[in-house]
Amino acid sequence: MNTLLTQVPPPRTVLVHPAARQLLDRVAAEPATPLRLAVVAPGGYGKSVLLAALDRCYREAGVEAVLVDDADRLGADQLEELLAGADGPIAVAHRPAAVAPGWTLLQLGPLGVEDVARLMAAVTGSPADPAAAAELHARSGGVPRLAERALLGRLEEFRPELDELDDDVLRYLIAAEAGAGRNLDLLCALLDRGPDQLPAIVERARATGLLAPDDTLLPLAAAAVRDFGPPARRLTTVQRLVELQLANGLPVLDLARSLLGTGSSGASAAAAFAAAAAEALPSDAHLATRLFEAAAEAGDRSPAVTAGWARAAALSGDLDTALRLGDGMLGAADAETRAAGAEIAATVLAHRGELARSAELYHWAGRTDAFSATALVGTGDIEGARRLLDSPTPGVAPTLFAGAATRMARGIVDSVSGCATETLSTLLGAAAMLEPALGGTLLPDSPAALAALTALHTGELALAESVLSRALAGRIGGDLLAVRHRLLLGWVAMTAGDLATAAEHRDAVAGLALEARDEMFFATLELGLARRASDLVGLQRSWNRAYQASMRQQTDLFTLLPLGELAIAAARTGAFAKLSGQFERAHGLLTRLGEPPLWTVSLVWHELHAAITLEDADAAKAHLATLTSHAHCGRHPRALATAAQGWLAVLGGTFDPDAITAAAAELHDLGLRWDAARLAGQAAIRTSDRKAMVQLLEAARQFQGTTARREPGVSAEPAAGTGLAALSERELEVARLVVEGLTYKQAGSKLFISGKTVEHHMARIRGKLGAADRRELLATLRELLSRPDAT
């Protein structure tokens, strides 16, 4: 009769270890062969599975054998007594230890990926997916017990095993899970052991089968220790680790993170959370917010923790919490706390479009007059901004951050009276200064964003894209400003006519809860994309959101671009009158600033197009006069003034095709591809000169970037006709019927086609004629079909 002595219940899986299978095959072939076998492996590697399989094999062959599992738990005398007088095969399984001479040693190592796949198939009864097998192998390290329990969802079965571990080994495993398993000095202090005693503890920890070869916990083992280890012992162990780290002035972030959600409280826990939050703030504002909050809940309600919590909340985009905490600090007894609260509240208000109140709070704080000056310029108070910059608050340290803020403010002040090139250079320099500055600093706006706005207002789109991309990659201003940088990148792409890229940037922030300023840019970006795609349904759908966003955002210098886009959309949707108050405030602001060309011409350019859409000739001429008055101020205002003059000439029906082509080319050179293509395209469909039409259509295609590159000296030949000549016979029939006032369904009935087919024909006609929308298409068709030479 066989003797199978096991200390734990045998596992439920089949034998999958290659070396174990080979041994079993040999025993099955020659079961009577004398055997003295020592099976050695850490816990969970399949020793019990092998012994159970050997037991079945010997029983079936009628061979008496002695099989002893967990022999390391027996004393030497007990083991010797069990094996005394045994004549048949003997197999002893134990965790790593010395093997007696004359015994065959079988060491079971971890499973390979293919073996894990076989284990998965055995446990689940289905073939294993290779990717899933590789993923399970990575998480389990190939340890059969870990892989099996993960497959069965039974990691909780580690609970009693962890409870039974001796205290030193358990504390070592907890320390390893908390990230301290490689810090020998910390482990010695935690376990109160000398360096010469630590290896024995580590060896016993390895024997559990939970460690990787580098003595770190395997991912599944870490989850088991974290979730199913004795909670009280885990909490006291991690808290002791934190105390040791704090006492030595060492980082505590990884350790404190593992205490989140455990209910830890008291002075040491609060200190650990606060120190960890300060570590996390430069790179992970969300984690820092949780840690500062945990410090407060653990009992630390100091001004430093409150300010840190508010700052982290703002950087992560939780402005409600930031404003609540910052506003509460305004009534503190000490001036330092009041100033910190004022700065936080001022930053939140800037993002919510309240620049006047933001400037007031920054000035009251007395530490960041540069931000106050920037906000004052945004509200039209240039003199107030200059006074602040000319008499800075004494005692403020000249840090890299303070230097960048001051340079940013001076760049914005100069943008009102200086030259665009100098302004851009100053703002780009401020952005570069801020890149290596300490992270975790709250900004009402970034030098990169203001530089990009300036570049958008001056036609320097490549510079705008570059500075924004660097700021986004460097996470300047945290998540809060990441949204602003992303939206401005969308605006740069849209302005350049790259609608697909603009839509990608818009989609990257879609669904987020946006503050007033970001909401304004997001909503008008959607509006602009719909307009440029001639999507009238999308334009109408986006209008209400954009209008509501503009009502929540106070009119300031830095939101003139979205206001201009809103003007054109309002003209197209018949709601232009609703914006009269906002435009009055915008022009009042510009008047107080002395009508600075850099900020004025882009707004007036948009207003010109709104007037054209409304067929308001007097307003259009007034806007043209304004643009012309600024034409001497640089290439960008000169190009807009020339293009505006061309637009009015085109709409008046008397224009020089060469002049229009030149004006559109200047827009294209500034990066305004969509505007350039549209000017040339509209001129093409409004000329009766066939040669001029071909010339302008070719120019429109080139400016839009759709013309294939030609070899030098090879003249362009239109692929098809232009004007009505570009239309097929069926398209001409469709066009005539629709121009006569028939609906698509009625026109289809006359031509014996469906209304949907008529709609498709009209879409192709619009593309061939370059019309921006249906109204423009019908006007163009009426004009072309009314000519004597219309076919």
mmCIF file of N, CA, C and O in Angstrom, residues 241-302:
data_model
loop_
_atom_site.group_PDB
_atom_site.id
_atom_site.type_symbol
_atom_site.label_atom_id
_atom_site.label_comp_id
_atom_site.label_asym_id
_atom_site.label_seq_id
_atom_site.Cartn_x
_atom_site.Cartn_y
_atom_site.Cartn_z
ATOM 1 N N LEU A 241 7.199 51.866 7.546
ATOM 2 C CA LEU A 241 8.088 52.191 6.425
ATOM 3 C C LEU A 241 8.073 53.688 6.125
ATOM 4 O O LEU A 241 9.114 54.307 5.881
ATOM 5 N N VAL A 242 6.891 54.252 6.145
ATOM 6 C CA VAL A 242 6.759 55.688 5.874
ATOM 7 C C VAL A 242 7.494 56.500 6.934
ATOM 8 O O VAL A 242 8.211 57.460 6.624
ATOM 9 N N GLU A 243 7.320 56.123 8.194
ATOM 10 C CA GLU A 243 7.998 56.841 9.274
ATOM 11 C C GLU A 243 9.511 56.785 9.089
ATOM 12 O O GLU A 243 10.212 57.783 9.292
ATOM 13 N N LEU A 244 10.003 55.626 8.709
ATOM 14 C CA LEU A 244 11.448 55.479 8.500
ATOM 15 C C LEU A 244 11.923 56.355 7.336
ATOM 16 O O LEU A 244 12.971 56.995 7.420
ATOM 17 N N GLN A 245 11.152 56.387 6.252
ATOM 18 C CA GLN A 245 11.528 57.205 5.106
ATOM 19 C C GLN A 245 11.506 58.692 5.453
ATOM 20 O O GLN A 245 12.408 59.447 5.093
ATOM 21 N N LEU A 246 10.455 59.115 6.138
ATOM 22 C CA LEU A 246 10.362 60.523 6.518
ATOM 23 C C LEU A 246 11.500 60.920 7.451
ATOM 24 O O LEU A 246 12.062 62.017 7.330
ATOM 25 N N ALA A 247 11.825 60.036 8.387
ATOM 26 C CA ALA A 247 12.899 60.340 9.337
ATOM 27 C C ALA A 247 14.232 60.531 8.640
ATOM 28 O O ALA A 247 15.083 61.293 9.101
ATOM 29 N N ASN A 248 14.414 59.860 7.503
ATOM 30 C CA ASN A 248 15.663 59.970 6.754
ATOM 31 C C ASN A 248 15.580 60.973 5.609
ATOM 32 O O ASN A 248 16.514 61.086 4.818
ATOM 33 N N GLY A 249 14.444 61.671 5.503
ATOM 34 C CA GLY A 249 14.285 62.671 4.444
ATOM 35 C C GLY A 249 14.237 62.076 3.058
ATOM 36 O O GLY A 249 14.651 62.724 2.088
ATOM 37 N N LEU A 250 13.726 60.861 2.936
ATOM 38 C CA LEU A 250 13.693 60.164 1.654
ATOM 39 C C LEU A 250 12.286 60.197 1.050
ATOM 40 O O LEU A 250 11.313 60.447 1.752
ATOM 41 N N PRO A 251 12.156 59.942 -0.255
ATOM 42 C CA PRO A 251 10.839 59.971 -0.903
ATOM 43 C C PRO A 251 9.875 58.965 -0.286
ATOM 44 O O PRO A 251 10.260 57.862 0.102
ATOM 45 N N VAL A 252 8.613 59.359 -0.218
ATOM 46 C CA VAL A 252 7.603 58.484 0.386
ATOM 47 C C VAL A 252 6.409 58.269 -0.542
ATOM 48 O O VAL A 252 5.416 57.652 -0.137
ATOM 49 N N LEU A 253 6.489 58.757 -1.793
ATOM 50 C CA LEU A 253 5.313 58.733 -2.661
ATOM 51 C C LEU A 253 4.781 57.313 -2.854
ATOM 52 O O LEU A 253 3.587 57.063 -2.679
ATOM 53 N N ASP A 254 5.644 56.381 -3.240
ATOM 54 C CA ASP A 254 5.166 55.024 -3.509
ATOM 55 C C ASP A 254 4.548 54.386 -2.261
ATOM 56 O O ASP A 254 3.532 53.681 -2.346
ATOM 57 N N LEU A 255 5.183 54.633 -1.112
ATOM 58 C CA LEU A 255 4.664 54.046 0.124
ATOM 59 C C LEU A 255 3.337 54.674 0.521
ATOM 60 O O LEU A 255 2.378 53.980 0.861
ATOM 61 N N ALA A 256 3.270 56.001 0.457
ATOM 62 C CA ALA A 256 2.039 56.687 0.866
ATOM 63 C C ALA A 256 0.885 56.365 -0.076
ATOM 64 O O ALA A 256 -0.264 56.281 0.355
ATOM 65 N N ARG A 257 1.208 56.173 -1.361
ATOM 66 C CA ARG A 257 0.152 55.821 -2.315
ATOM 67 C C ARG A 257 -0.543 54.520 -1.886
ATOM 68 O O ARG A 257 -1.754 54.377 -2.047
ATOM 69 N N SER A 258 0.227 53.575 -1.330
ATOM 70 C CA SER A 258 -0.368 52.299 -0.933
ATOM 71 C C SER A 258 -1.239 52.436 0.306
ATOM 72 O O SER A 258 -1.996 51.523 0.637
ATOM 73 N N LEU A 259 -1.131 53.586 1.015
ATOM 74 C CA LEU A 259 -1.973 53.814 2.195
ATOM 75 C C LEU A 259 -3.313 54.460 1.848
ATOM 76 O O LEU A 259 -4.202 54.531 2.690
ATOM 77 N N LEU A 260 -3.441 54.959 0.605
ATOM 78 C CA LEU A 260 -4.693 55.607 0.214
ATOM 79 C C LEU A 260 -5.851 54.624 0.335
ATOM 80 O O LEU A 260 -5.757 53.479 -0.106
ATOM 81 N N GLY A 261 -6.918 55.076 0.922
ATOM 82 C CA GLY A 261 -8.099 54.237 1.049
ATOM 83 C C GLY A 261 -8.070 53.292 2.223
ATOM 84 O O GLY A 261 -8.997 52.504 2.409
ATOM 85 N N THR A 262 -7.007 53.340 3.045
ATOM 86 C CA THR A 262 -6.919 52.430 4.186
ATOM 87 C C THR A 262 -7.475 53.044 5.459
ATOM 88 O O THR A 262 -7.562 52.370 6.485
ATOM 89 N N GLY A 263 -7.810 54.327 5.408
ATOM 90 C CA GLY A 263 -8.315 54.989 6.609
ATOM 91 C C GLY A 263 -7.219 55.406 7.559
ATOM 92 O O GLY A 263 -7.500 55.705 8.729
ATOM 93 N N SER A 264 -5.978 55.432 7.100
ATOM 94 C CA SER A 264 -4.863 55.816 7.978
ATOM 95 C C SER A 264 -5.050 57.245 8.462
ATOM 96 O O SER A 264 -5.411 58.133 7.684
ATOM 97 N N SER A 265 -4.790 57.472 9.725
ATOM 98 C CA SER A 265 -4.911 58.804 10.289
ATOM 99 C C SER A 265 -3.833 59.004 11.337
ATOM 100 O O SER A 265 -3.075 58.089 11.650
ATOM 101 N N GLY A 266 -3.793 60.202 11.871
ATOM 102 C CA GLY A 266 -2.758 60.511 12.850
ATOM 103 C C GLY A 266 -1.656 61.346 12.230
ATOM 104 O O GLY A 266 -1.587 61.542 11.013
ATOM 105 N N ALA A 267 -0.788 61.826 13.078
ATOM 106 C CA ALA A 267 0.246 62.765 12.642
ATOM 107 C C ALA A 267 1.189 62.158 11.612
ATOM 108 O O ALA A 267 1.534 62.800 10.621
ATOM 109 N N SER A 268 1.625 60.907 11.832
ATOM 110 C CA SER A 268 2.587 60.312 10.904
ATOM 111 C C SER A 268 1.952 60.055 9.550
ATOM 112 O O SER A 268 2.564 60.290 8.505
ATOM 113 N N ALA A 269 0.687 59.586 9.530
ATOM 114 C CA ALA A 269 0.008 59.353 8.258
ATOM 115 C C ALA A 269 -0.221 60.659 7.520
ATOM 116 O O ALA A 269 -0.004 60.760 6.301
ATOM 117 N N ALA A 270 -0.637 61.698 8.246
ATOM 118 C CA ALA A 270 -0.873 62.995 7.617
ATOM 119 C C ALA A 270 0.419 63.553 7.026
ATOM 120 O O ALA A 270 0.435 64.091 5.912
ATOM 121 N N ALA A 271 1.511 63.424 7.788
ATOM 122 C CA ALA A 271 2.796 63.916 7.288
ATOM 123 C C ALA A 271 3.229 63.155 6.043
ATOM 124 O O ALA A 271 3.778 63.742 5.098
ATOM 125 N N ALA A 272 2.969 61.849 6.046
ATOM 126 C CA ALA A 272 3.334 61.041 4.874
ATOM 127 C C ALA A 272 2.520 61.445 3.655
ATOM 128 O O ALA A 272 3.065 61.620 2.553
ATOM 129 N N PHE A 273 1.224 61.620 3.828
ATOM 130 C CA PHE A 273 0.378 62.021 2.695
ATOM 131 C C PHE A 273 0.788 63.390 2.163
ATOM 132 O O PHE A 273 0.842 63.602 0.947
ATOM 133 N N ALA A 274 1.068 64.320 3.058
ATOM 134 C CA ALA A 274 1.445 65.669 2.623
ATOM 135 C C ALA A 274 2.776 65.652 1.878
ATOM 136 O O ALA A 274 2.920 66.308 0.831
ATOM 137 N N ALA A 275 3.749 64.911 2.409
ATOM 138 C CA ALA A 275 5.049 64.837 1.736
ATOM 139 C C ALA A 275 4.918 64.158 0.375
ATOM 140 O O ALA A 275 5.521 64.588 -0.617
ATOM 141 N N ALA A 276 4.124 63.096 0.314
ATOM 142 C CA ALA A 276 3.924 62.390 -0.952
ATOM 143 C C ALA A 276 3.201 63.266 -1.965
ATOM 144 O O ALA A 276 3.501 63.247 -3.161
ATOM 145 N N ALA A 277 2.233 64.057 -1.496
ATOM 146 C CA ALA A 277 1.507 64.950 -2.392
ATOM 147 C C ALA A 277 2.446 65.969 -3.023
ATOM 148 O O ALA A 277 2.345 66.273 -4.218
ATOM 149 N N ALA A 278 3.354 66.499 -2.215
ATOM 150 C CA ALA A 278 4.315 67.464 -2.753
ATOM 151 C C ALA A 278 5.207 66.815 -3.804
ATOM 152 O O ALA A 278 5.584 67.450 -4.793
ATOM 153 N N GLU A 279 5.538 65.536 -3.605
ATOM 154 C CA GLU A 279 6.331 64.818 -4.605
ATOM 155 C C GLU A 279 5.547 64.616 -5.900
ATOM 156 O O GLU A 279 6.074 64.728 -7.010
ATOM 157 N N ALA A 280 4.249 64.323 -5.765
ATOM 158 C CA ALA A 280 3.430 63.995 -6.940
ATOM 159 C C ALA A 280 3.023 65.222 -7.735
ATOM 160 O O ALA A 280 2.774 65.126 -8.939
ATOM 161 N N LEU A 281 2.953 66.371 -7.080
ATOM 162 C CA LEU A 281 2.359 67.556 -7.707
ATOM 163 C C LEU A 281 2.975 67.941 -9.055
ATOM 164 O O LEU A 281 2.243 68.248 -9.996
ATOM 165 N N PRO A 282 4.310 67.928 -9.219
ATOM 166 C CA PRO A 282 4.858 68.355 -10.517
ATOM 167 C C PRO A 282 4.471 67.467 -11.688
ATOM 168 O O PRO A 282 4.442 67.925 -12.825
ATOM 169 N N SER A 283 4.159 66.202 -11.426
ATOM 170 C CA SER A 283 3.925 65.286 -12.547
ATOM 171 C C SER A 283 2.534 64.669 -12.586
ATOM 172 O O SER A 283 2.089 64.220 -13.640
ATOM 173 N N ASP A 284 1.833 64.638 -11.469
ATOM 174 C CA ASP A 284 0.521 63.981 -11.435
ATOM 175 C C ASP A 284 -0.388 64.743 -10.471
ATOM 176 O O ASP A 284 -0.488 64.416 -9.288
ATOM 177 N N ALA A 285 -1.056 65.755 -11.009
ATOM 178 C CA ALA A 285 -1.895 66.609 -10.159
ATOM 179 C C ALA A 285 -3.079 65.841 -9.588
ATOM 180 O O ALA A 285 -3.531 66.115 -8.470
ATOM 181 N N HIS A 286 -3.613 64.879 -10.342
ATOM 182 C CA HIS A 286 -4.754 64.099 -9.850
ATOM 183 C C HIS A 286 -4.365 63.309 -8.601
ATOM 184 O O HIS A 286 -5.096 63.296 -7.605
ATOM 185 N N LEU A 287 -3.200 62.637 -8.655
ATOM 186 C CA LEU A 287 -2.733 61.880 -7.498
ATOM 187 C C LEU A 287 -2.420 62.822 -6.341
ATOM 188 O O LEU A 287 -2.743 62.536 -5.181
ATOM 189 N N ALA A 288 -1.801 63.961 -6.641
ATOM 190 C CA ALA A 288 -1.481 64.929 -5.593
ATOM 191 C C ALA A 288 -2.749 65.411 -4.902
ATOM 192 O O ALA A 288 -2.774 65.593 -3.674
ATOM 193 N N THR A 289 -3.810 65.625 -5.674
ATOM 194 C CA THR A 289 -5.080 66.052 -5.075
ATOM 195 C C THR A 289 -5.584 65.017 -4.073
ATOM 196 O O THR A 289 -6.009 65.361 -2.962
ATOM 197 N N ARG A 290 -5.543 63.755 -4.456
ATOM 198 C CA ARG A 290 -6.000 62.690 -3.552
ATOM 199 C C ARG A 290 -5.143 62.634 -2.287
ATOM 200 O O ARG A 290 -5.666 62.437 -1.180
ATOM 201 N N LEU A 291 -3.840 62.822 -2.458
ATOM 202 C CA LEU A 291 -2.942 62.731 -1.305
ATOM 203 C C LEU A 291 -3.106 63.924 -0.364
ATOM 204 O O LEU A 291 -3.096 63.767 0.861
ATOM 205 N N PHE A 292 -3.248 65.138 -0.918
ATOM 206 C CA PHE A 292 -3.484 66.300 -0.065
ATOM 207 C C PHE A 292 -4.811 66.148 0.691
ATOM 208 O O PHE A 292 -4.912 66.478 1.876
ATOM 209 N N GLU A 293 -5.819 65.652 0.006
ATOM 210 C CA GLU A 293 -7.108 65.439 0.653
ATOM 211 C C GLU A 293 -6.969 64.401 1.770
ATOM 212 O O GLU A 293 -7.554 64.557 2.852
ATOM 213 N N ALA A 294 -6.190 63.342 1.515
ATOM 214 C CA ALA A 294 -5.977 62.317 2.545
ATOM 215 C C ALA A 294 -5.234 62.899 3.738
ATOM 216 O O ALA A 294 -5.521 62.546 4.892
ATOM 217 N N ALA A 295 -4.283 63.802 3.477
ATOM 218 C CA ALA A 295 -3.558 64.451 4.578
ATOM 219 C C ALA A 295 -4.515 65.261 5.439
ATOM 220 O O ALA A 295 -4.439 65.248 6.679
ATOM 221 N N ALA A 296 -5.436 65.984 4.774
ATOM 222 C CA ALA A 296 -6.420 66.766 5.531
ATOM 223 C C ALA A 296 -7.328 65.855 6.338
ATOM 224 O O ALA A 296 -7.634 66.135 7.512
ATOM 225 N N GLU A 297 -7.760 64.740 5.740
ATOM 226 C CA GLU A 297 -8.644 63.813 6.447
ATOM 227 C C GLU A 297 -7.913 63.118 7.590
ATOM 228 O O GLU A 297 -8.544 62.729 8.578
ATOM 229 N N ALA A 298 -6.590 62.974 7.452
ATOM 230 C CA ALA A 298 -5.812 62.334 8.520
ATOM 231 C C ALA A 298 -5.547 63.286 9.678
ATOM 232 O O ALA A 298 -5.002 62.869 10.701
ATOM 233 N N GLY A 299 -5.916 64.564 9.508
ATOM 234 C CA GLY A 299 -5.796 65.500 10.628
ATOM 235 C C GLY A 299 -4.974 66.730 10.367
ATOM 236 O O GLY A 299 -4.906 67.621 11.216
ATOM 237 N N ASP A 300 -4.333 66.848 9.190
ATOM 238 C CA ASP A 300 -3.503 68.020 8.910
ATOM 239 C C ASP A 300 -4.326 69.056 8.157
ATOM 240 O O ASP A 300 -4.538 68.949 6.951
ATOM 241 N N ARG A 301 -4.789 70.078 8.849
ATOM 242 C CA ARG A 301 -5.560 71.158 8.220
ATOM 243 C C ARG A 301 -4.727 72.437 8.145
ATOM 244 O O ARG A 301 -5.267 73.543 8.162
ATOM 245 N N SER A 302 -3.431 72.281 8.044
ATOM 246 C CA SER A 302 -2.539 73.445 7.999
ATOM 247 C C SER A 302 -2.730 74.229 6.711
ATOM 248 O O SER A 302 -3.195 73.684 5.700
#
